[in-house]
Short mmCIF file of C-alpha atoms in Angstrom, two decimals:
data_model
loop_
_atom_site.label_atom_id
_atom_site.label_comp_id
_atom_site.label_asym_id
_atom_site.label_seq_id
_atom_site.Cartn_x
_atom_site.Cartn_y
_atom_site.Cartn_z
CA MET Z 187 116.61 118.96 64.61
CA THR Z 188 115.67 119.70 60.87
CA TYR Z 189 117.06 119.70 57.11
CA SER Z 190 115.59 122.24 54.52
CA ILE Z 191 116.55 123.25 51.31
CA ILE Z 192 115.41 126.75 49.57
CA GLY Z 193 115.66 127.04 45.97
CA ILE Z 194 114.89 129.44 43.18
CA ASP Z 195 113.43 129.13 39.38
CA LYS Z 196 114.26 132.64 37.90
CA GLU Z 197 112.67 131.92 34.70
CA LYS Z 198 109.50 130.84 36.12
CA ASP Z 199 109.63 133.79 38.82
CA MET Z 200 109.43 131.52 41.81
CA LEU Z 201 110.94 130.64 44.74
CA GLY Z 202 110.51 127.68 47.87
CA ILE Z 203 111.37 126.08 50.32
CA ALA Z 204 111.60 122.10 51.25
CA VAL Z 205 112.04 120.79 54.92
CA VAL Z 206 111.70 117.33 56.56
CA SER Z 207 112.11 116.96 60.43
CA GLY Z 208 111.74 114.32 63.04
CA SER Z 209 109.67 116.98 65.14
CA ILE Z 210 106.08 117.55 64.79
CA ALA Z 211 104.34 119.94 62.17
CA VAL Z 212 107.87 121.16 60.98
CA GLY Z 213 105.80 123.39 57.94
CA SER Z 214 104.43 125.64 60.66
CA ARG Z 215 107.70 127.14 61.76
CA VAL Z 216 110.35 126.65 59.88
CA PRO Z 217 109.67 127.96 56.36
CA TRP Z 218 109.01 131.58 55.51
CA VAL Z 219 108.78 132.87 51.49
CA ARG Z 220 107.31 136.03 50.56
CA TYR Z 221 107.15 136.77 46.60
CA GLY Z 222 109.39 139.06 45.14
CA ILE Z 223 111.66 139.39 48.22
CA GLY Z 224 112.81 135.57 49.46
CA GLY Z 225 112.86 132.78 51.70
CA VAL Z 226 114.19 131.85 55.08
CA ALA Z 227 114.74 128.76 56.63
CA THR Z 228 114.81 128.98 60.66
CA GLN Z 229 115.47 125.65 62.71
CA ALA Z 230 117.82 124.26 65.21
CA TYR Z 231 116.35 125.16 68.64
CA THR Z 232 113.85 127.31 66.32
CA ASN Z 233 113.35 131.00 66.84
CA PRO Z 234 110.23 131.26 64.42
CA ALA Z 235 110.18 135.38 64.69
CA LEU Z 236 113.73 135.47 62.78
CA GLY Z 237 111.50 134.87 59.44
CA PRO Z 238 109.47 137.04 59.21
CA ILE Z 239 112.25 139.81 60.90
CA ILE Z 240 114.70 138.79 58.50
CA LEU Z 241 111.90 138.67 55.48
CA LYS Z 242 111.24 142.65 56.46
CA LEU Z 243 115.10 143.08 56.50
CA LEU Z 244 115.05 141.80 52.80
CA LYS Z 245 112.51 144.16 51.89
CA GLU Z 246 114.05 147.04 53.40
CA GLY Z 247 117.12 146.23 51.07
CA LEU Z 248 119.89 144.32 53.13
CA ASN Z 249 121.38 141.67 51.33
CA PRO Z 250 121.20 138.43 52.52
CA ARG Z 251 124.08 138.07 55.00
CA GLU Z 252 123.45 141.67 56.30
CA ALA Z 253 119.99 140.43 56.70
CA LEU Z 254 121.29 137.18 58.82
CA GLU Z 255 123.44 139.07 60.88
CA LYS Z 256 121.02 141.76 62.23
CA ALA Z 257 118.28 139.77 62.97
CA LEU Z 258 120.76 137.33 65.10
CA ALA Z 259 121.99 140.37 66.99
CA SER Z 260 119.22 140.65 68.96
CA ASP Z 261 118.87 136.98 69.59
CA LYS Z 262 120.25 136.26 72.73
CA MET Z 263 120.40 132.06 71.86
CA ARG Z 264 121.96 132.62 67.95
CA GLU Z 265 124.58 129.95 69.17
CA TYR Z 266 120.96 127.94 69.38
CA ARG Z 267 120.07 128.90 65.64
CA GLN Z 268 120.42 127.34 62.22
CA VAL Z 269 119.21 129.73 59.35
CA ALA Z 270 119.51 129.94 55.68
CA VAL Z 271 118.06 132.78 53.92
CA MET Z 272 117.69 133.87 50.11
CA ASN Z 273 116.72 136.69 47.99
CA TRP Z 274 114.82 137.45 45.43
CA ASP Z 275 118.23 137.92 42.58
CA GLY Z 276 118.89 134.14 44.30
CA LYS Z 277 121.81 135.58 46.65
CA SER Z 278 122.02 133.42 49.81
CA ALA Z 279 123.55 133.31 53.19
CA PHE Z 280 122.97 130.69 56.30
CA TYR Z 281 124.06 130.38 59.94
CA CYS Z 282 124.70 127.54 61.70
CA GLY Z 283 125.31 128.47 65.39
CA LYS Z 284 127.80 126.58 67.78
CA MET Z 285 125.38 124.95 69.78
CA ILE Z 286 123.11 123.59 67.57
CA PRO Z 287 122.69 119.57 67.54
CA LYS Z 288 125.09 117.47 65.62
CA GLU Z 289 125.93 116.09 62.92
CA TYR Z 290 125.07 119.75 61.40
CA ALA Z 291 126.18 121.68 58.22
CA ALA Z 292 125.46 124.14 55.19
CA TYR Z 293 125.82 124.28 51.56
CA GLN Z 294 125.36 126.95 48.88
CA SER Z 295 125.09 126.33 45.33
CA LYS Z 296 123.72 128.52 42.09
CA ASN Z 297 120.45 128.22 42.98
CA SER Z 298 119.78 127.06 46.25
CA VAL Z 299 121.30 126.86 50.08
CA ALA Z 300 120.39 123.66 51.97
CA ILE Z 301 121.20 123.14 55.86
CA ALA Z 302 120.90 120.37 57.67
CA ASN Z 303 121.21 119.58 62.05
CA LEU Z 304 120.64 116.83 63.67
CA VAL Z 305 121.00 114.20 60.97
CA VAL Z 306 123.37 111.32 59.83
CA SER Z 307 125.54 112.81 57.74
CA LYS Z 308 127.24 116.29 56.87
CA GLU Z 309 126.83 115.78 53.10
CA ILE Z 310 122.82 115.76 53.17
CA PRO Z 311 122.85 119.84 52.49
CA LYS Z 312 125.02 119.45 49.55
CA ILE Z 313 123.39 116.55 48.28
CA MET Z 314 120.00 118.20 48.67
CA CYS Z 315 121.98 121.77 46.71
CA ASP Z 316 123.14 119.22 43.82
CA VAL Z 317 120.57 116.97 43.43
CA PHE Z 318 118.32 120.46 43.10
CA GLU Z 319 121.06 121.87 40.65
CA ASN Z 320 120.40 119.11 38.79
CA THR Z 321 116.65 118.55 38.42
CA ILE Z 322 115.77 121.88 38.53
CA SER Z 323 114.68 122.44 34.43
CA ILE Z 324 112.20 119.53 35.38
CA GLY Z 325 110.72 122.38 37.78
CA LEU Z 326 110.67 124.08 41.09
CA ASP Z 327 108.45 121.78 42.57
CA GLU Z 328 110.01 118.47 41.60
CA ALA Z 329 113.60 119.72 42.30
CA LEU Z 330 112.75 120.56 46.00
CA LEU Z 331 111.11 117.40 46.35
CA ARG Z 332 113.46 115.45 45.28
CA ALA Z 333 116.13 117.08 47.24
CA ILE Z 334 114.75 116.16 50.39
CA GLU Z 335 113.60 112.75 48.99
CA GLU Z 336 117.30 111.84 48.60
CA ALA Z 337 118.19 113.24 52.37
CA HIS Z 338 115.16 111.42 53.27
CA LEU Z 339 116.51 107.87 51.70
CA MET Z 340 120.11 108.65 53.16
CA GLY Z 341 118.64 108.36 56.86
CA GLY Z 342 117.52 112.20 57.48
CA ASP Z 343 116.74 113.30 60.66
CA LYS Z 344 118.84 110.99 63.18
CA ARG Z 345 115.34 110.84 65.29
CA GLY Z 346 113.93 109.21 62.25
CA ASP Z 347 111.38 111.96 59.92
CA HIS Z 348 108.46 112.63 61.29
CA SER Z 349 106.96 115.76 59.06
CA ALA Z 350 107.65 117.79 55.91
CA ALA Z 351 106.59 120.71 54.30
CA ILE Z 352 106.70 122.22 50.83
CA ILE Z 353 105.95 125.73 50.16
CA ILE Z 354 106.39 127.96 46.83
CA VAL Z 355 105.23 131.62 46.13
CA GLY Z 356 105.10 133.08 42.98
CA LYS Z 357 102.88 135.75 41.10
CA THR Z 358 99.56 134.93 41.54
CA GLU Z 359 96.07 136.23 40.21
CA TYR Z 360 95.42 137.20 43.69
CA ALA Z 361 98.34 139.34 44.17
CA PRO Z 362 99.53 141.10 46.23
CA TYR Z 363 97.41 139.36 48.75
CA TYR Z 364 98.16 136.09 48.27
CA ASP Z 365 101.32 134.84 46.95
CA LYS Z 366 101.46 130.75 47.44
CA VAL Z 367 101.56 128.48 44.10
CA ILE Z 368 102.14 125.72 46.31
CA ASP Z 369 101.38 124.97 50.45
CA LEU Z 370 101.42 121.44 51.47
CA ARG Z 371 102.13 120.10 54.82
CA ILE Z 372 102.24 116.87 56.60
CA ASP Z 373 102.39 117.38 60.37
CA TYR Z 374 103.32 113.99 61.18
CA SER Z 375 103.51 110.28 60.04
CA LYS Z 376 106.04 107.63 60.15
CA ASP Z 377 107.14 108.21 56.44
CA PRO Z 378 106.28 111.88 55.35
CA VAL Z 379 108.31 112.20 52.78
CA ASP Z 380 106.33 109.70 50.52
CA LYS Z 381 103.01 111.19 51.98
CA LEU Z 382 103.96 114.65 50.79
CA LYS Z 383 104.77 113.41 47.67
CA ALA Z 384 101.57 111.49 47.23
CA ILE Z 385 99.46 114.57 47.79
CA TYR Z 386 101.09 116.54 45.50
CA GLY Z 387 101.16 113.75 42.97
CA ARG Z 388 97.47 114.00 43.19
CA ILE Z 389 97.65 117.92 43.14
CA LYS Z 390 99.42 117.61 39.73
CA LYS Z 391 96.94 114.89 38.55
CA THR Z 392 93.85 117.57 38.75
CA LYS Z 393 95.93 120.44 36.99
#
């Protein structure tokens, strides 16, 4: 019951995920990212194990579609899952099970892939990707935040948006032990997107 977008900035060698949900603490289970490997958003009736499983398969050399299909093959409740995957080359894949909450949809573009379920409009994934592609030149962080903000303004989750998160990984001075460039979460709020943006804005001012 969530909407997510995975995006990549190939020039700056970074990949990130932004996610919003009517559920509490969405950032604790939906987004999974590893530098040099890729990202996974696993949602609907969420199976959080799919995140690390798919990242492991990507690391082993499978492409996003292969990794996604292999991981789902052993999930007996796969028809209740919605998953998006992107590797470090920017190639992506998604899956929408037949039993996930409506309205649901998914969309791929050049540098992003988005999925959504139990949202007010099937257009949300496409709009998120369009916003991302039109703003990636400003920066990966801004593009991801603007993408979820646009979906939020459209109405987002049918239950109302209550939590949000953004995580971006890249090459850091602490590699390979720590790859996070940004890792922010709002676990519960009546306006989680605005609060996420406000915290991010404070961080930018200190840089």
